[in-house]
mmCIF file of C-alpha atoms in Angstrom:
data_model
loop_
_atom_site.group_PDB
_atom_site.id
_atom_site.type_symbol
_atom_site.label_atom_id
_atom_site.label_comp_id
_atom_site.label_asym_id
_atom_site.label_seq_id
_atom_site.Cartn_x
_atom_site.Cartn_y
_atom_site.Cartn_z
ATOM 1 C CA MET A 1 0.006 0.010 0.099
ATOM 2 C CA ALA A 2 1.210 3.634 -0.717
ATOM 3 C CA ASP A 3 0.149 4.971 2.582
ATOM 4 C CA ARG A 4 2.572 2.650 4.540
ATOM 5 C CA LEU A 5 6.189 2.905 5.334
ATOM 6 C CA LEU A 6 7.980 -0.456 4.507
ATOM 7 C CA VAL A 7 11.496 -0.859 5.497
ATOM 8 C CA ASP A 8 13.724 -4.148 4.650
ATOM 9 C CA LEU A 9 15.458 -4.329 8.042
ATOM 10 C CA MET A 10 17.215 -7.291 6.903
ATOM 11 C CA GLY A 11 18.255 -6.144 3.623
ATOM 12 C CA LEU A 12 19.653 -3.006 5.228
ATOM 13 C CA GLY A 13 21.585 -5.173 7.967
ATOM 14 C CA GLU A 14 23.026 -7.222 5.000
ATOM 15 C CA LEU A 15 24.041 -4.166 3.332
ATOM 16 C CA GLN A 16 25.755 -2.722 6.658
ATOM 17 C CA ASN A 17 27.396 -5.845 7.185
ATOM 18 C CA ASP A 18 28.676 -6.160 3.543
ATOM 19 C CA LEU A 19 30.153 -2.754 3.798
ATOM 20 C CA SER A 20 31.817 -3.247 7.280
ATOM 21 C CA THR A 21 33.633 -6.196 5.494
ATOM 22 C CA VAL A 22 34.711 -4.114 2.624
ATOM 23 C CA HIS A 23 36.043 -1.592 5.241
ATOM 24 C CA SER A 24 37.850 -3.907 7.212
ATOM 25 C CA THR A 25 39.210 -5.713 3.939
ATOM 26 C CA LEU A 26 40.619 -2.377 2.752
ATOM 27 C CA GLU A 27 42.094 -1.589 5.988
ATOM 28 C CA ARG A 28 44.081 -4.760 6.091
ATOM 29 C CA ALA A 29 45.055 -4.489 2.383
ATOM 30 C CA HIS A 30 48.327 -2.556 3.113
ATOM 31 C CA LYS A 31 49.407 -5.259 5.530
ATOM 32 C CA ARG A 32 48.898 -8.042 3.149
ATOM 33 C CA VAL A 33 51.199 -6.264 0.671
ATOM 34 C CA ASP A 34 53.899 -5.852 3.231
ATOM 35 C CA ALA A 35 53.505 -9.563 4.452
ATOM 36 C CA SER A 36 53.711 -11.020 0.855
ATOM 37 C CA ASP A 37 57.242 -9.832 0.395
ATOM 38 C CA ASP A 38 58.870 -13.127 1.338
ATOM 39 C CA ALA A 39 56.201 -15.174 -0.532
ATOM 40 C CA ILE A 40 56.741 -13.363 -3.895
ATOM 41 C CA GLY A 41 60.576 -13.688 -4.048
ATOM 42 C CA SER A 42 61.168 -11.526 -7.042
ATOM 43 C CA GLY A 43 62.337 -8.118 -6.424
ATOM 44 C CA THR A 44 60.839 -6.803 -9.644
ATOM 45 C CA VAL A 45 57.314 -8.000 -8.784
ATOM 46 C CA GLN A 46 57.717 -6.709 -4.999
ATOM 47 C CA SER A 47 58.805 -3.228 -6.318
ATOM 48 C CA ALA A 48 55.728 -3.242 -8.709
ATOM 49 C CA LEU A 49 53.117 -4.586 -6.013
ATOM 50 C CA HIS A 50 54.589 -1.961 -3.471
ATOM 51 C CA GLY A 51 54.271 0.899 -6.162
ATOM 52 C CA PHE A 52 50.750 0.094 -6.946
ATOM 53 C CA ASP A 53 49.829 -0.140 -3.198
ATOM 54 C CA HIS A 54 51.332 3.205 -2.662
ATOM 55 C CA ARG A 55 49.557 4.800 -5.514
ATOM 56 C CA TRP A 56 46.170 3.144 -4.599
ATOM 57 C CA GLY A 57 46.456 3.929 -0.951
ATOM 58 C CA ASP A 58 44.947 7.367 -0.974
ATOM 59 C CA LYS A 59 42.043 6.110 -2.942
ATOM 60 C CA ARG A 60 41.607 3.133 -0.922
ATOM 61 C CA ASP A 61 41.519 5.333 2.331
ATOM 62 C CA LYS A 62 38.758 7.455 0.670
ATOM 63 C CA ILE A 63 36.761 4.163 -0.149
ATOM 64 C CA SER A 64 37.414 2.948 3.285
ATOM 65 C CA GLU A 65 36.100 6.068 5.014
ATOM 66 C CA SER A 66 33.122 5.971 2.933
ATOM 67 C CA THR A 67 32.244 2.458 3.548
ATOM 68 C CA LYS A 68 32.628 2.878 7.072
ATOM 69 C CA ALA A 69 30.469 6.140 7.147
ATOM 70 C CA LEU A 70 27.825 4.368 5.076
ATOM 71 C CA ALA A 71 27.745 1.303 7.375
ATOM 72 C CA ASP A 72 27.620 3.712 10.414
ATOM 73 C CA MET A 73 24.650 5.483 8.807
ATOM 74 C CA LEU A 74 22.889 2.223 7.927
ATOM 75 C CA ASN A 75 23.585 0.982 11.568
ATOM 76 C CA SER A 76 21.775 4.347 12.801
ATOM 77 C CA SER A 77 18.878 3.748 10.323
ATOM 78 C CA ILE A 78 18.068 0.465 11.522
ATOM 79 C CA GLU A 79 18.251 1.319 15.183
ATOM 80 C CA THR A 80 16.024 4.236 14.544
ATOM 81 C CA TYR A 81 13.516 2.381 12.279
ATOM 82 C CA THR A 82 13.454 -0.424 14.868
ATOM 83 C CA GLU A 83 13.008 2.096 17.800
ATOM 84 C CA THR A 84 10.164 3.881 15.913
ATOM 85 C CA ASP A 85 8.232 0.596 14.923
ATOM 86 C CA GLU A 86 8.327 -0.315 18.717
ATOM 87 C CA GLN A 87 7.007 2.896 19.851
ATOM 88 C CA LEU A 88 4.248 2.836 17.382
ATOM 89 C CA ALA A 89 3.105 -0.776 18.376
ATOM 90 C CA HIS A 90 3.400 0.308 21.883
ATOM 91 C CA ALA A 91 1.103 3.363 21.157
ATOM 92 C CA LEU A 92 -1.339 1.196 19.174
ATOM 93 C CA GLN A 93 -1.476 -1.482 22.077
ATOM 94 C CA VAL A 94 -2.065 1.218 24.811
ATOM 95 C CA ASN A 95 -4.874 2.875 22.335
ATOM 96 C CA ASP A 96 -6.405 -0.747 21.973
ATOM 97 C CA GLU A 97 -6.343 -1.283 25.725
ATOM 98 C CA ASN A 98 -8.239 2.118 26.054
ATOM 99 C CA GLY A 99 -11.082 1.063 23.746
ATOM 100 C CA GLY A 100 -9.462 2.095 20.402
ATOM 101 C CA SER A 101 -9.163 5.391 18.635
ATOM 102 C CA SER A 102 -11.529 7.910 18.526
ATOM 103 C CA ALA A 103 -11.485 7.523 14.858
ATOM 104 C CA ALA A 104 -12.701 3.891 15.177
ATOM 105 C CA ARG A 105 -15.265 4.602 17.508
ATOM 106 C CA ALA A 106 -16.854 7.438 15.272
ATOM 107 C CA GLN A 107 -17.219 4.484 12.524
#
């Protein structure tokens, strides 16, 4: 119905979890490059990998900050929607206990 607000809290939660995963993966990326030096062996490949990591660092940091901010906003939205839903449910319950709304009695 067009007169109702519907929010997919599970979908928002999944998106929040996915963004948090992206954020933490990006945060660990630099450490993985440093840790891979012994496994790579070739100085040329190591140098190229570190060069890429250095150039990608600023962009990675911006993406990481953005995903963190979006994940935090989604978390706040989920909390607010849940809290509002609980308040509305409580108001309806109290209203039902008092004989329904005045609009319902007028009908």
